[in-house]
Amino acid sequence: MIDNSEDFFRQIQKRIADHRGIALDGGITTDYYKVQNQAVLFFTLEAVLEEHRKKFATPANPLAGKQALHHLILQKYKWPLGDIRALSLQDALFVLQEDLIGDKLPESAKRVIKHFAAQTPTEPFADIDDREWDPILYQQFPKHW
């Protein structure tokens, strides 16, 4: 898992909040919990993609960014790559739902989610904007394998 996963989670959370214009300080609101819920979803996706990279990445093709997401869907469903690349993030998350179940996560990822008291889902945002997820954010954080 990524070293300093708590900072990574906070960066995911901040990106979502900034994109939606929601303050993370100054009081807990319904929108705060929605940001928290979305951050858990994206953090979970990142944990799943990291595990996928461990299995399939090579020095010549590290499956950086969205490549890991596309490769995971390709491995799972064997759909044409053009169809996979055309998926919105919301649709990609939907087709990967069974992979995003918290019980399947590495223990280190579960600890981070629990640390942020984010293990209990709340009402999500009605939509997911592709711009809320930075598929290369993980590259800013060192990893230990």
Short mmCIF file of N, CA and C in Angstrom, two decimals:
data_model
loop_
_atom_site.label_atom_id
_atom_site.label_comp_id
_atom_site.label_asym_id
_atom_site.label_seq_id
_atom_site.Cartn_x
_atom_site.Cartn_y
_atom_site.Cartn_z
N MET A 1 0.85 -1.18 0.00
CA MET A 1 0.00 0.00 0.00
C MET A 1 0.89 1.23 0.00
N ILE A 2 0.32 2.33 -0.33
CA ILE A 2 1.05 3.59 -0.37
C ILE A 2 1.48 3.99 1.03
N ASP A 3 2.76 4.36 1.17
CA ASP A 3 3.21 4.93 2.44
C ASP A 3 2.44 6.22 2.66
N ASN A 4 2.17 6.52 3.90
CA ASN A 4 1.45 7.75 4.23
C ASN A 4 0.06 7.77 3.59
N SER A 5 -0.62 6.66 3.69
CA SER A 5 -1.95 6.51 3.08
C SER A 5 -2.96 7.52 3.62
N GLU A 6 -2.77 7.96 4.86
CA GLU A 6 -3.70 8.95 5.40
C GLU A 6 -3.60 10.27 4.64
N ASP A 7 -2.38 10.68 4.31
CA ASP A 7 -2.21 11.89 3.50
C ASP A 7 -2.81 11.70 2.10
N PHE A 8 -2.64 10.50 1.57
CA PHE A 8 -3.22 10.20 0.26
C PHE A 8 -4.74 10.31 0.32
N PHE A 9 -5.35 9.75 1.36
CA PHE A 9 -6.80 9.85 1.53
C PHE A 9 -7.22 11.32 1.62
N ARG A 10 -6.48 12.11 2.41
CA ARG A 10 -6.81 13.53 2.56
C ARG A 10 -6.74 14.27 1.22
N GLN A 11 -5.77 13.92 0.39
CA GLN A 11 -5.65 14.57 -0.92
C GLN A 11 -6.83 14.21 -1.82
N ILE A 12 -7.26 12.97 -1.76
CA ILE A 12 -8.44 12.54 -2.52
C ILE A 12 -9.65 13.33 -2.04
N GLN A 13 -9.80 13.39 -0.73
CA GLN A 13 -10.92 14.10 -0.11
C GLN A 13 -10.90 15.58 -0.51
N LYS A 14 -9.73 16.20 -0.44
CA LYS A 14 -9.59 17.62 -0.78
C LYS A 14 -9.95 17.88 -2.24
N ARG A 15 -9.52 17.00 -3.13
CA ARG A 15 -9.81 17.20 -4.55
C ARG A 15 -11.32 17.18 -4.80
N ILE A 16 -12.01 16.26 -4.19
CA ILE A 16 -13.46 16.17 -4.34
C ILE A 16 -14.13 17.42 -3.76
N ALA A 17 -13.73 17.79 -2.55
CA ALA A 17 -14.32 18.96 -1.90
C ALA A 17 -14.07 20.23 -2.71
N ASP A 18 -12.85 20.41 -3.18
CA ASP A 18 -12.52 21.58 -3.99
C ASP A 18 -13.35 21.62 -5.27
N HIS A 19 -13.46 20.47 -5.91
CA HIS A 19 -14.22 20.41 -7.16
C HIS A 19 -15.69 20.78 -6.95
N ARG A 20 -16.22 20.37 -5.82
CA ARG A 20 -17.64 20.63 -5.53
C ARG A 20 -17.88 21.90 -4.72
N GLY A 21 -16.80 22.58 -4.34
CA GLY A 21 -16.95 23.81 -3.58
C GLY A 21 -17.46 23.60 -2.17
N ILE A 22 -17.01 22.53 -1.54
CA ILE A 22 -17.46 22.18 -0.19
C ILE A 22 -16.30 22.35 0.79
N ALA A 23 -16.54 23.08 1.87
CA ALA A 23 -15.52 23.27 2.90
C ALA A 23 -15.41 22.03 3.77
N LEU A 24 -14.18 21.62 4.05
CA LEU A 24 -13.95 20.46 4.91
C LEU A 24 -13.73 20.86 6.36
N ASP A 25 -13.58 22.14 6.60
CA ASP A 25 -13.41 22.60 7.97
C ASP A 25 -14.57 23.53 8.33
N GLY A 26 -14.75 23.76 9.60
CA GLY A 26 -15.81 24.67 10.02
C GLY A 26 -17.13 23.99 10.31
N GLY A 27 -17.13 22.70 10.47
CA GLY A 27 -18.36 22.02 10.84
C GLY A 27 -18.69 20.86 9.92
N ILE A 28 -19.32 19.87 10.49
CA ILE A 28 -19.71 18.67 9.76
C ILE A 28 -21.11 18.89 9.19
N THR A 29 -21.22 18.74 7.89
CA THR A 29 -22.50 18.91 7.20
C THR A 29 -22.82 17.66 6.39
N THR A 30 -23.99 17.63 5.84
CA THR A 30 -24.36 16.51 4.96
C THR A 30 -23.40 16.43 3.78
N ASP A 31 -23.02 17.57 3.22
CA ASP A 31 -22.08 17.58 2.10
C ASP A 31 -20.71 17.04 2.51
N TYR A 32 -20.29 17.34 3.74
CA TYR A 32 -19.03 16.80 4.23
C TYR A 32 -19.07 15.27 4.17
N TYR A 33 -20.15 14.69 4.66
CA TYR A 33 -20.27 13.23 4.64
C TYR A 33 -20.32 12.68 3.22
N LYS A 34 -20.91 13.43 2.32
CA LYS A 34 -20.92 13.00 0.92
C LYS A 34 -19.51 13.00 0.34
N VAL A 35 -18.73 14.03 0.68
CA VAL A 35 -17.33 14.07 0.24
C VAL A 35 -16.59 12.87 0.84
N GLN A 36 -16.81 12.62 2.11
CA GLN A 36 -16.16 11.50 2.79
C GLN A 36 -16.51 10.18 2.10
N ASN A 37 -17.76 10.00 1.77
CA ASN A 37 -18.22 8.79 1.11
C ASN A 37 -17.53 8.62 -0.25
N GLN A 38 -17.47 9.69 -1.01
CA GLN A 38 -16.82 9.64 -2.33
C GLN A 38 -15.32 9.39 -2.18
N ALA A 39 -14.70 9.99 -1.15
CA ALA A 39 -13.28 9.77 -0.92
C ALA A 39 -13.00 8.30 -0.60
N VAL A 40 -13.88 7.69 0.17
CA VAL A 40 -13.74 6.25 0.45
C VAL A 40 -13.83 5.45 -0.84
N LEU A 41 -14.77 5.80 -1.69
CA LEU A 41 -14.93 5.09 -2.96
C LEU A 41 -13.67 5.21 -3.81
N PHE A 42 -13.14 6.42 -3.95
CA PHE A 42 -11.94 6.62 -4.77
C PHE A 42 -10.71 5.98 -4.12
N PHE A 43 -10.60 6.06 -2.80
CA PHE A 43 -9.49 5.43 -2.10
C PHE A 43 -9.55 3.91 -2.28
N THR A 44 -10.74 3.36 -2.21
CA THR A 44 -10.93 1.93 -2.43
C THR A 44 -10.53 1.56 -3.85
N LEU A 45 -10.95 2.37 -4.82
CA LEU A 45 -10.55 2.12 -6.21
C LEU A 45 -9.03 2.14 -6.32
N GLU A 46 -8.39 3.10 -5.70
CA GLU A 46 -6.92 3.18 -5.75
C GLU A 46 -6.27 1.94 -5.15
N ALA A 47 -6.82 1.44 -4.05
CA ALA A 47 -6.27 0.22 -3.44
C ALA A 47 -6.42 -0.97 -4.37
N VAL A 48 -7.57 -1.08 -5.02
CA VAL A 48 -7.81 -2.17 -5.97
C VAL A 48 -6.86 -2.06 -7.16
N LEU A 49 -6.68 -0.84 -7.67
CA LEU A 49 -5.78 -0.65 -8.81
C LEU A 49 -4.33 -0.92 -8.43
N GLU A 50 -3.95 -0.59 -7.21
CA GLU A 50 -2.59 -0.88 -6.77
C GLU A 50 -2.35 -2.39 -6.75
N GLU A 51 -3.32 -3.14 -6.26
CA GLU A 51 -3.19 -4.60 -6.25
C GLU A 51 -3.11 -5.13 -7.69
N HIS A 52 -3.87 -4.54 -8.58
CA HIS A 52 -3.85 -4.96 -9.99
C HIS A 52 -2.48 -4.67 -10.61
N ARG A 53 -1.93 -3.50 -10.29
CA ARG A 53 -0.60 -3.18 -10.81
C ARG A 53 0.45 -4.16 -10.30
N LYS A 54 0.34 -4.57 -9.06
CA LYS A 54 1.29 -5.53 -8.50
C LYS A 54 1.31 -6.82 -9.31
N LYS A 55 0.14 -7.22 -9.79
CA LYS A 55 0.03 -8.47 -10.54
C LYS A 55 0.44 -8.33 -12.00
N PHE A 56 0.11 -7.20 -12.63
CA PHE A 56 0.22 -7.12 -14.08
C PHE A 56 1.18 -6.08 -14.62
N ALA A 57 1.63 -5.13 -13.83
CA ALA A 57 2.52 -4.09 -14.33
C ALA A 57 3.90 -4.66 -14.61
N THR A 58 4.57 -4.06 -15.57
CA THR A 58 5.94 -4.40 -15.89
C THR A 58 6.74 -3.10 -15.95
N PRO A 59 8.07 -3.19 -15.90
CA PRO A 59 8.85 -1.95 -16.04
C PRO A 59 8.55 -1.22 -17.36
N ALA A 60 8.29 -1.97 -18.40
CA ALA A 60 8.00 -1.36 -19.70
C ALA A 60 6.58 -0.81 -19.78
N ASN A 61 5.67 -1.37 -19.00
CA ASN A 61 4.29 -0.90 -18.98
C ASN A 61 3.78 -0.96 -17.54
N PRO A 62 3.98 0.13 -16.79
CA PRO A 62 3.61 0.12 -15.38
C PRO A 62 2.11 0.29 -15.10
N LEU A 63 1.31 0.32 -16.15
CA LEU A 63 -0.14 0.51 -16.01
C LEU A 63 -0.44 1.78 -15.20
N ALA A 64 0.16 2.86 -15.62
CA ALA A 64 0.02 4.14 -14.93
C ALA A 64 -1.37 4.73 -15.16
N GLY A 65 -1.83 5.44 -14.16
CA GLY A 65 -3.09 6.17 -14.28
C GLY A 65 -4.26 5.30 -14.68
N LYS A 66 -5.01 5.79 -15.67
CA LYS A 66 -6.22 5.09 -16.12
C LYS A 66 -5.91 3.76 -16.79
N GLN A 67 -4.66 3.56 -17.21
CA GLN A 67 -4.33 2.28 -17.85
C GLN A 67 -4.63 1.11 -16.93
N ALA A 68 -4.38 1.26 -15.65
CA ALA A 68 -4.67 0.18 -14.70
C ALA A 68 -6.17 -0.09 -14.64
N LEU A 69 -6.96 0.97 -14.62
CA LEU A 69 -8.42 0.82 -14.60
C LEU A 69 -8.90 0.11 -15.86
N HIS A 70 -8.40 0.56 -17.00
CA HIS A 70 -8.82 -0.04 -18.27
C HIS A 70 -8.37 -1.50 -18.36
N HIS A 71 -7.15 -1.78 -17.91
CA HIS A 71 -6.65 -3.15 -17.97
C HIS A 71 -7.45 -4.07 -17.05
N LEU A 72 -7.81 -3.58 -15.87
CA LEU A 72 -8.61 -4.36 -14.93
C LEU A 72 -9.96 -4.73 -15.55
N ILE A 73 -10.61 -3.77 -16.16
CA ILE A 73 -11.91 -4.04 -16.80
C ILE A 73 -11.73 -4.98 -17.99
N LEU A 74 -10.66 -4.78 -18.76
CA LEU A 74 -10.38 -5.67 -19.90
C LEU A 74 -10.18 -7.11 -19.41
N GLN A 75 -9.39 -7.29 -18.36
CA GLN A 75 -9.14 -8.63 -17.82
C GLN A 75 -10.42 -9.28 -17.31
N LYS A 76 -11.27 -8.47 -16.72
CA LYS A 76 -12.48 -9.00 -16.09
C LYS A 76 -13.58 -9.32 -17.10
N TYR A 77 -13.76 -8.44 -18.08
CA TYR A 77 -14.92 -8.57 -18.97
C TYR A 77 -14.59 -8.86 -20.43
N LYS A 78 -13.36 -8.65 -20.83
CA LYS A 78 -12.93 -8.92 -22.21
C LYS A 78 -13.68 -8.05 -23.23
N TRP A 79 -14.10 -6.88 -22.82
CA TRP A 79 -14.78 -5.96 -23.73
C TRP A 79 -13.77 -5.33 -24.66
N PRO A 80 -14.21 -4.81 -25.81
CA PRO A 80 -13.29 -4.08 -26.69
C PRO A 80 -12.70 -2.87 -25.95
N LEU A 81 -11.42 -2.65 -26.15
CA LEU A 81 -10.72 -1.58 -25.44
C LEU A 81 -11.35 -0.21 -25.71
N GLY A 82 -11.82 0.02 -26.91
CA GLY A 82 -12.48 1.29 -27.22
C GLY A 82 -13.72 1.52 -26.36
N ASP A 83 -14.47 0.45 -26.12
CA ASP A 83 -15.66 0.56 -25.25
C ASP A 83 -15.26 0.86 -23.81
N ILE A 84 -14.19 0.22 -23.37
CA ILE A 84 -13.72 0.43 -22.00
C ILE A 84 -13.25 1.86 -21.82
N ARG A 85 -12.47 2.36 -22.79
CA ARG A 85 -11.96 3.73 -22.70
C ARG A 85 -13.08 4.76 -22.76
N ALA A 86 -14.19 4.41 -23.34
CA ALA A 86 -15.32 5.34 -23.46
C ALA A 86 -16.17 5.41 -22.19
N LEU A 87 -15.95 4.48 -21.25
CA LEU A 87 -16.74 4.48 -20.02
C LEU A 87 -16.46 5.73 -19.20
N SER A 88 -17.49 6.28 -18.61
CA SER A 88 -17.28 7.33 -17.62
C SER A 88 -16.74 6.68 -16.36
N LEU A 89 -16.20 7.49 -15.47
CA LEU A 89 -15.73 6.94 -14.21
C LEU A 89 -16.88 6.31 -13.44
N GLN A 90 -18.03 6.97 -13.45
CA GLN A 90 -19.20 6.43 -12.75
C GLN A 90 -19.56 5.05 -13.29
N ASP A 91 -19.53 4.87 -14.59
CA ASP A 91 -19.85 3.56 -15.18
C ASP A 91 -18.77 2.53 -14.87
N ALA A 92 -17.50 2.95 -14.89
CA ALA A 92 -16.41 2.02 -14.57
C ALA A 92 -16.54 1.54 -13.13
N LEU A 93 -16.86 2.45 -12.23
CA LEU A 93 -17.06 2.06 -10.83
C LEU A 93 -18.24 1.09 -10.69
N PHE A 94 -19.27 1.33 -11.46
CA PHE A 94 -20.45 0.46 -11.42
C PHE A 94 -20.09 -0.97 -11.86
N VAL A 95 -19.35 -1.10 -12.96
CA VAL A 95 -19.03 -2.45 -13.43
C VAL A 95 -18.01 -3.15 -12.53
N LEU A 96 -17.29 -2.38 -11.73
CA LEU A 96 -16.31 -2.97 -10.81
C LEU A 96 -16.84 -3.09 -9.38
N GLN A 97 -18.11 -2.90 -9.20
CA GLN A 97 -18.69 -2.86 -7.84
C GLN A 97 -18.24 -4.01 -6.95
N GLU A 98 -18.25 -5.23 -7.46
CA GLU A 98 -17.89 -6.36 -6.61
C GLU A 98 -16.42 -6.32 -6.18
N ASP A 99 -15.58 -5.63 -6.94
CA ASP A 99 -14.17 -5.50 -6.57
C ASP A 99 -13.96 -4.40 -5.53
N LEU A 100 -14.95 -3.56 -5.34
CA LEU A 100 -14.82 -2.41 -4.46
C LEU A 100 -15.44 -2.65 -3.08
N ILE A 101 -15.75 -3.89 -2.80
CA ILE A 101 -16.31 -4.24 -1.50
C ILE A 101 -15.19 -4.18 -0.46
N GLY A 102 -15.45 -3.48 0.63
CA GLY A 102 -14.42 -3.23 1.64
C GLY A 102 -13.76 -4.46 2.21
N ASP A 103 -14.47 -5.57 2.31
CA ASP A 103 -13.88 -6.77 2.90
C ASP A 103 -12.73 -7.33 2.07
N LYS A 104 -12.67 -6.98 0.80
CA LYS A 104 -11.64 -7.49 -0.09
C LYS A 104 -10.38 -6.62 -0.08
N LEU A 105 -10.42 -5.51 0.62
CA LEU A 105 -9.30 -4.57 0.63
C LEU A 105 -8.14 -5.07 1.49
N PRO A 106 -6.93 -4.63 1.17
CA PRO A 106 -5.81 -4.93 2.06
C PRO A 106 -6.07 -4.30 3.44
N GLU A 107 -5.52 -4.91 4.47
CA GLU A 107 -5.73 -4.43 5.83
C GLU A 107 -5.30 -2.98 6.00
N SER A 108 -4.21 -2.59 5.35
CA SER A 108 -3.74 -1.21 5.48
C SER A 108 -4.77 -0.22 4.96
N ALA A 109 -5.45 -0.55 3.88
CA ALA A 109 -6.49 0.33 3.34
C ALA A 109 -7.69 0.37 4.27
N LYS A 110 -8.05 -0.76 4.84
CA LYS A 110 -9.16 -0.81 5.80
C LYS A 110 -8.87 0.08 7.01
N ARG A 111 -7.62 0.07 7.47
CA ARG A 111 -7.25 0.88 8.63
C ARG A 111 -7.41 2.38 8.33
N VAL A 112 -7.02 2.81 7.15
CA VAL A 112 -7.15 4.22 6.79
C VAL A 112 -8.62 4.62 6.75
N ILE A 113 -9.44 3.80 6.15
CA ILE A 113 -10.88 4.10 6.08
C ILE A 113 -11.46 4.17 7.49
N LYS A 114 -11.07 3.24 8.34
CA LYS A 114 -11.57 3.25 9.72
C LYS A 114 -11.06 4.48 10.46
N HIS A 115 -9.81 4.86 10.23
CA HIS A 115 -9.22 6.04 10.87
C HIS A 115 -10.05 7.29 10.60
N PHE A 116 -10.55 7.40 9.39
CA PHE A 116 -11.34 8.57 9.02
C PHE A 116 -12.82 8.39 9.37
N ALA A 117 -13.11 7.34 10.13
CA ALA A 117 -14.50 7.05 10.54
C ALA A 117 -15.41 7.05 9.32
N ALA A 118 -14.90 6.49 8.25
CA ALA A 118 -15.63 6.53 6.99
C ALA A 118 -16.10 5.14 6.57
N GLN A 119 -16.17 4.21 7.50
CA GLN A 119 -16.57 2.85 7.14
C GLN A 119 -18.08 2.69 7.02
N THR A 120 -18.84 3.67 7.49
CA THR A 120 -20.29 3.60 7.38
C THR A 120 -20.75 4.50 6.25
N PRO A 121 -21.22 3.93 5.16
CA PRO A 121 -21.62 4.76 4.03
C PRO A 121 -22.77 5.69 4.38
N THR A 122 -22.76 6.83 3.77
CA THR A 122 -23.85 7.79 3.89
C THR A 122 -24.39 8.03 2.49
N GLU A 123 -25.36 8.88 2.41
CA GLU A 123 -25.93 9.19 1.10
C GLU A 123 -24.84 9.72 0.17
N PRO A 124 -24.69 9.13 -0.99
CA PRO A 124 -23.65 9.60 -1.92
C PRO A 124 -24.14 10.81 -2.73
N PHE A 125 -23.20 11.42 -3.41
CA PHE A 125 -23.59 12.41 -4.40
C PHE A 125 -24.38 11.70 -5.49
N ALA A 126 -25.26 12.40 -6.15
CA ALA A 126 -26.09 11.80 -7.20
C ALA A 126 -25.26 11.44 -8.43
N ASP A 127 -24.11 12.07 -8.58
CA ASP A 127 -23.29 11.82 -9.76
C ASP A 127 -21.83 11.78 -9.36
N ILE A 128 -21.01 11.29 -10.25
CA ILE A 128 -19.56 11.29 -10.08
C ILE A 128 -18.99 11.97 -11.32
N ASP A 129 -18.30 13.05 -11.10
CA ASP A 129 -17.66 13.78 -12.20
C ASP A 129 -16.27 13.19 -12.40
N ASP A 130 -15.94 12.83 -13.62
CA ASP A 130 -14.63 12.24 -13.91
C ASP A 130 -13.48 13.12 -13.41
N ARG A 131 -13.68 14.42 -13.36
CA ARG A 131 -12.61 15.35 -12.96
C ARG A 131 -12.33 15.29 -11.46
N GLU A 132 -13.18 14.64 -10.69
CA GLU A 132 -12.95 14.53 -9.25
C GLU A 132 -11.86 13.52 -8.90
N TRP A 133 -11.59 12.60 -9.81
CA TRP A 133 -10.58 11.58 -9.57
C TRP A 133 -9.33 11.93 -10.35
N ASP A 134 -8.21 11.95 -9.67
CA ASP A 134 -6.92 12.16 -10.32
C ASP A 134 -6.25 10.80 -10.45
N PRO A 135 -6.25 10.23 -11.66
CA PRO A 135 -5.72 8.87 -11.82
C PRO A 135 -4.21 8.75 -11.63
N ILE A 136 -3.51 9.87 -11.52
CA ILE A 136 -2.06 9.78 -11.30
C ILE A 136 -1.64 10.35 -9.94
N LEU A 137 -2.59 10.70 -9.10
CA LEU A 137 -2.28 11.23 -7.77
C LEU A 137 -1.40 10.26 -6.98
N TYR A 138 -1.66 8.98 -7.12
CA TYR A 138 -0.90 7.96 -6.37
C TYR A 138 0.60 8.06 -6.64
N GLN A 139 0.99 8.59 -7.80
CA GLN A 139 2.41 8.68 -8.14
C GLN A 139 3.17 9.67 -7.27
N GLN A 140 2.45 10.54 -6.58
CA GLN A 140 3.07 11.52 -5.70
C GLN A 140 3.40 10.94 -4.32
N PHE A 141 2.99 9.71 -4.08
CA PHE A 141 3.19 9.09 -2.77
C PHE A 141 4.04 7.83 -2.93
N PRO A 142 5.07 7.68 -2.10
CA PRO A 142 5.89 6.46 -2.19
C PRO A 142 5.10 5.23 -1.78
N LYS A 143 5.53 4.10 -2.29
CA LYS A 143 4.86 2.83 -1.99
C LYS A 143 5.83 1.90 -1.28
N HIS A 144 5.27 0.99 -0.52
CA HIS A 144 6.04 -0.14 -0.03
C HIS A 144 5.29 -1.39 -0.47
N TRP A 145 6.01 -2.32 -1.01
CA TRP A 145 5.37 -3.53 -1.58
C TRP A 145 5.73 -4.67 -0.73
#
